Amino acid sequence: MPKPFASSADTSPKSETLEVLADGVYALTSEGDPNVGAVEGEDFLVCFDARATPASARDWLDALREHTDKPVKYLVLSHYHAVRALGASAFGASEVVMHVDTLGLVRERGEQDWASEFARMPRLFKEPESIPGLTWPTLCFDGTMSISLGGDRGDLVLGHAGRGHTRGDAYLWLPDRKILFAGDLIESEAALYTGDAYHREWLGTLENLELLEAEVLVGGRGAVVHGREGVTAAITQTRGFLLGLTGAVASVHEAGGDIRAAFDAAHRELEPTYGKWPIFEHCLPFDVQRFWDELDGVEHPTIWTPERDREVWALLQDRG
């Protein structure tokens, strides 16, 4: 029987957990759905990622309001994917912040990504009619950007450690507390989506993030990780997925095989370790297609559309 397309059959609600990581630092996780977070300044909030719709974002804000009533001054978007960005209007933020390369991606492929992700993951799009349109920044940065939190709260640093999950991934770093919000550059017991990735550069980006020596990690999906050993394990897990994927696909490509053989090789390599983790079967066809394209010399990811999604899925995941 053919596998249901992407996450279209995933209709079960997930249990959400709001965790206080330190005084005024919060993360909301939900069993492998995209994570979000917030940091209190003296009289304002910095929120990290926005969820897929304003209605879904309001659920997160309602939980956050049980801890703080400070207004959202900055909404930071880790990257352009619809499930991270389209809920932005719910925050009423004074500034919507993203890396300059993410702005370019919104311009180039924001509309197509919206349609693609809605078809792939419909459960995440609560009340999709509440989305007013694409999310545009009011403030972009290149390199790093510091925000003074006021009082004795220190600074918050936004950074770009290199190309990886996309070409514009931003992270949020609290150096005084050693807390890192990494977006989808690092996952904790969740499979990687690499359909818009720069696979080999991602490995170097992970090395740059390791240099921060974080002691608490909020990855893009999965539970919050505590302790240096746990953070190292999450980075190792992410690196292991990338190495397993690229090694399996490259071996077939170099031998003159086809992409269907490459998918089978990658599945055999990765499934024993990662197969039971969230969105593994959903991600793998798109991951394999993107790295195959890289091996064919396609530097920048080809834009995903609902039509292309279905073609790749039918070729790789719907066979037999």
XYZ file of C-alpha atoms in Angstrom:
320
model
C 0.000 0.000 0.000
C 1.404 3.459 -0.864
C 2.560 5.541 2.082
C 0.440 8.620 2.855
C 2.022 11.717 1.346
C 4.522 13.424 3.686
C 2.709 14.177 6.985
C -0.778 14.392 5.489
C -1.994 11.444 7.575
C -0.523 12.833 10.819
C -3.696 14.238 12.350
C -3.182 13.473 16.048
C -2.700 16.472 18.348
C 0.627 16.666 20.145
C 1.182 17.334 23.831
C 2.878 20.685 24.412
C 5.384 21.384 27.182
C 6.451 24.868 28.250
C 9.796 24.710 30.008
C 11.428 27.531 31.978
C 15.110 27.203 31.086
C 16.319 30.044 33.321
C 14.818 33.176 34.810
C 12.893 34.718 31.912
C 13.913 32.139 29.294
C 11.238 29.829 27.880
C 10.856 27.035 25.336
C 7.728 25.309 24.074
C 8.167 21.813 22.681
C 5.498 19.508 21.304
C 6.546 15.914 20.626
C 8.559 16.573 17.497
C 6.566 19.512 16.125
C 8.538 22.749 15.579
C 9.872 24.301 18.786
C 9.523 27.974 19.735
C 11.015 30.110 22.488
C 11.118 33.458 24.231
C 13.536 35.541 26.287
C 12.553 38.346 28.655
C 14.270 41.684 28.519
C 13.824 44.248 31.288
C 10.530 45.463 29.829
C 10.064 43.507 26.600
C 10.198 40.038 25.050
C 12.267 38.523 22.285
C 10.406 35.608 20.693
C 12.092 32.999 18.518
C 10.054 31.584 15.629
C 6.375 32.109 14.993
C 4.611 28.819 14.120
C 2.598 28.197 10.961
C -0.461 30.369 11.559
C -1.505 33.263 13.805
C -4.071 30.970 15.446
C -1.375 28.456 16.371
C 0.962 31.245 17.484
C -1.737 32.568 19.834
C -1.834 29.186 21.581
C 1.890 29.579 22.305
C 1.445 33.174 23.435
C -1.432 32.189 25.748
C 0.890 29.722 27.477
C 3.667 32.305 27.645
C 1.307 34.886 29.167
C 0.952 32.671 32.230
C 4.550 33.665 32.978
C 4.963 37.199 31.634
C 2.841 40.027 30.254
C 5.717 41.950 28.680
C 5.135 43.050 25.087
C 6.959 41.395 22.216
C 9.517 43.856 20.902
C 11.492 41.466 18.670
C 10.274 38.412 16.796
C 13.272 36.531 15.407
C 12.705 34.042 12.598
C 15.280 31.284 12.349
C 14.562 30.810 8.624
C 11.912 31.240 5.967
C 9.957 27.962 6.120
C 6.218 28.521 6.440
C 5.808 26.551 9.662
C 8.311 28.934 11.291
C 7.175 32.238 9.837
C 3.539 32.585 8.828
C 2.162 33.052 12.358
C 4.132 36.257 12.851
C 1.198 38.676 12.864
C -0.068 37.280 16.184
C 2.923 38.649 18.102
C 2.397 42.341 17.480
C 6.179 42.683 17.441
C 7.804 46.061 16.962
C 10.560 44.394 14.942
C 10.506 41.215 12.860
C 14.115 40.092 12.494
C 15.726 37.674 10.051
C 19.076 37.109 8.397
C 19.496 39.011 5.158
C 19.717 35.762 3.173
C 16.365 34.681 4.574
C 14.797 37.838 3.214
C 16.108 36.849 -0.204
C 14.529 33.419 0.147
C 11.147 34.863 1.143
C 11.229 37.007 -1.991
C 12.366 34.142 -4.189
C 10.256 31.233 -2.949
C 8.028 32.244 -0.053
C 4.743 31.724 -1.863
C 5.741 28.309 -3.216
C 7.042 27.194 0.183
C 3.742 28.196 1.804
C 1.766 26.041 -0.631
C 4.234 23.169 -0.343
C 4.306 23.032 3.454
C 0.551 23.386 3.801
C 0.109 20.277 1.642
C 2.866 18.370 3.429
C 1.893 19.189 7.032
C -1.748 20.315 7.162
C -2.154 19.627 10.897
C 0.298 22.410 11.761
C -1.806 24.989 9.912
C -4.515 25.692 12.475
C -7.059 28.101 10.970
C -5.026 28.743 7.814
C -7.408 31.541 6.869
C -5.876 33.553 9.736
C -2.605 33.941 7.764
C -2.518 37.493 6.337
C 0.244 36.780 3.826
C 3.986 36.238 3.709
C 6.031 37.450 6.673
C 8.398 40.304 5.861
C 11.133 41.607 8.145
C 11.444 45.090 9.521
C 15.081 44.427 10.432
C 17.746 42.223 8.826
C 21.235 41.367 10.022
C 24.341 39.895 8.461
C 26.957 38.222 10.649
C 25.821 38.865 14.216
C 23.459 41.247 15.983
C 23.339 42.004 19.724
C 20.286 43.042 21.719
C 20.735 44.498 25.200
C 18.142 42.917 27.484
C 18.464 45.686 30.062
C 19.103 45.654 33.796
C 21.389 42.799 34.769
C 20.071 40.475 32.060
C 23.063 40.858 29.755
C 22.982 40.678 25.972
C 21.266 38.382 23.520
C 23.190 37.556 20.341
C 21.706 36.615 16.996
C 24.083 34.905 14.633
C 24.547 33.118 11.337
C 27.021 30.248 11.675
C 27.031 29.362 7.978
C 24.795 27.710 5.439
C 23.061 24.539 6.577
C 19.368 23.727 6.816
C 18.889 26.747 4.529
C 21.286 29.468 3.448
C 19.953 31.968 5.976
C 19.602 30.082 9.278
C 19.762 32.313 12.357
C 20.481 31.157 15.888
C 19.800 32.899 19.216
C 22.524 32.753 21.859
C 22.541 33.837 25.494
C 26.265 33.876 26.302
C 25.881 34.594 30.025
C 23.557 31.618 30.453
C 25.026 29.341 27.796
C 21.596 28.776 26.228
C 21.342 28.221 22.472
C 18.222 28.295 20.300
C 19.533 26.639 17.143
C 16.469 26.360 14.923
C 16.635 23.438 12.519
C 20.424 23.502 12.332
C 20.371 20.988 15.213
C 17.666 18.458 16.094
C 17.237 16.444 19.272
C 15.969 12.944 18.525
C 14.187 14.110 15.391
C 15.056 13.434 11.767
C 16.557 16.202 9.642
C 14.742 17.896 6.795
C 17.428 18.784 4.254
C 15.385 19.574 1.158
C 16.678 23.163 1.112
C 20.085 22.400 2.574
C 23.748 22.817 1.793
C 24.759 19.424 3.141
C 28.521 19.628 3.187
C 28.627 23.207 4.437
C 26.204 22.246 7.205
C 28.944 20.096 8.746
C 31.157 23.177 9.104
C 28.246 25.177 10.476
C 27.813 22.564 13.207
C 31.479 22.989 14.105
C 30.927 26.733 14.481
C 27.961 26.147 16.779
C 29.984 23.682 18.842
C 32.476 26.454 19.584
C 29.799 28.275 21.592
C 29.980 25.474 24.203
C 26.263 25.676 24.962
C 24.985 24.032 28.126
C 21.282 24.170 27.188
C 20.056 23.571 23.646
C 16.670 24.156 22.049
C 16.840 22.512 18.642
C 14.298 22.874 15.895
C 12.381 19.786 17.001
C 12.541 17.424 19.945
C 13.059 17.893 23.663
C 15.200 20.610 25.238
C 18.710 19.295 25.911
C 20.455 20.064 29.206
C 24.166 19.740 29.953
C 27.264 19.879 27.766
C 27.214 16.128 27.236
C 23.625 16.238 25.996
C 24.319 19.167 23.686
C 27.297 17.327 22.220
C 25.121 14.260 21.692
C 22.497 16.294 19.805
C 25.142 17.819 17.548
C 26.652 14.362 17.013
C 23.212 12.996 16.126
C 22.684 15.785 13.594
C 26.133 15.270 12.110
C 25.573 11.517 11.962
C 22.376 11.932 9.967
C 24.127 14.201 7.475
C 27.106 11.872 7.096
C 24.920 8.798 6.730
C 22.697 10.470 4.149
C 25.483 11.975 2.065
C 27.654 8.881 2.204
C 24.881 6.548 1.050
C 23.661 8.817 -1.743
C 27.153 9.689 -2.966
C 28.162 6.020 -3.197
C 25.250 5.281 -5.544
C 25.830 8.455 -7.568
C 29.506 7.679 -8.026
C 28.703 4.117 -9.087
C 26.371 5.364 -11.823
C 23.179 4.263 -10.116
C 19.883 6.116 -10.146
C 18.162 8.212 -7.515
C 15.779 5.422 -6.554
C 18.737 3.232 -5.652
C 20.187 6.155 -3.725
C 16.971 6.513 -1.732
C 17.013 2.809 -0.892
C 20.650 3.018 0.199
C 19.979 6.055 2.386
C 16.946 4.394 3.944
C 18.960 1.272 4.780
C 21.715 3.394 6.286
C 19.577 5.737 8.376
C 16.440 3.828 9.342
C 17.935 1.685 12.123
C 18.983 4.792 14.092
C 16.600 7.511 12.953
C 13.583 5.675 11.543
C 11.379 5.896 14.631
C 12.030 9.586 15.178
C 9.587 12.319 14.087
C 9.156 13.009 10.359
C 11.811 10.529 9.167
C 9.709 8.971 6.392
C 8.302 12.394 5.513
C 11.732 13.982 5.077
C 13.863 11.348 3.419
C 12.648 11.589 -0.215
C 13.160 15.362 -0.235
C 16.518 14.998 1.526
C 17.787 12.499 -1.029
C 16.550 14.568 -3.973
C 18.301 17.683 -2.721
C 21.655 15.997 -2.151
C 21.399 14.205 -5.503
C 20.905 17.623 -7.067
C 24.006 18.901 -5.268
C 26.016 15.999 -6.625
C 24.728 16.945 -10.083
C 26.117 20.460 -9.583
C 22.942 22.280 -8.492
C 24.345 24.663 -5.885
C 21.144 26.378 -4.756
C 18.101 24.267 -3.859
C 15.446 23.938 -6.518
C 12.184 25.521 -5.374
C 9.702 23.053 -3.951
C 6.139 23.311 -5.192
C 3.189 21.007 -4.397
C 3.553 19.514 -7.871
C 7.269 18.821 -7.512
C 6.682 17.432 -4.002
C 4.237 14.869 -5.353
C 6.515 13.905 -8.239
C 9.462 13.224 -5.925
C 7.286 11.392 -3.421
C 5.825 9.160 -6.139
C 9.256 8.376 -7.538
C 10.974 7.582 -4.252
C 8.526 6.795 -1.474
C 5.447 5.414 -3.236
C 7.119 2.479 -4.975
C 5.816 -1.020 -4.333
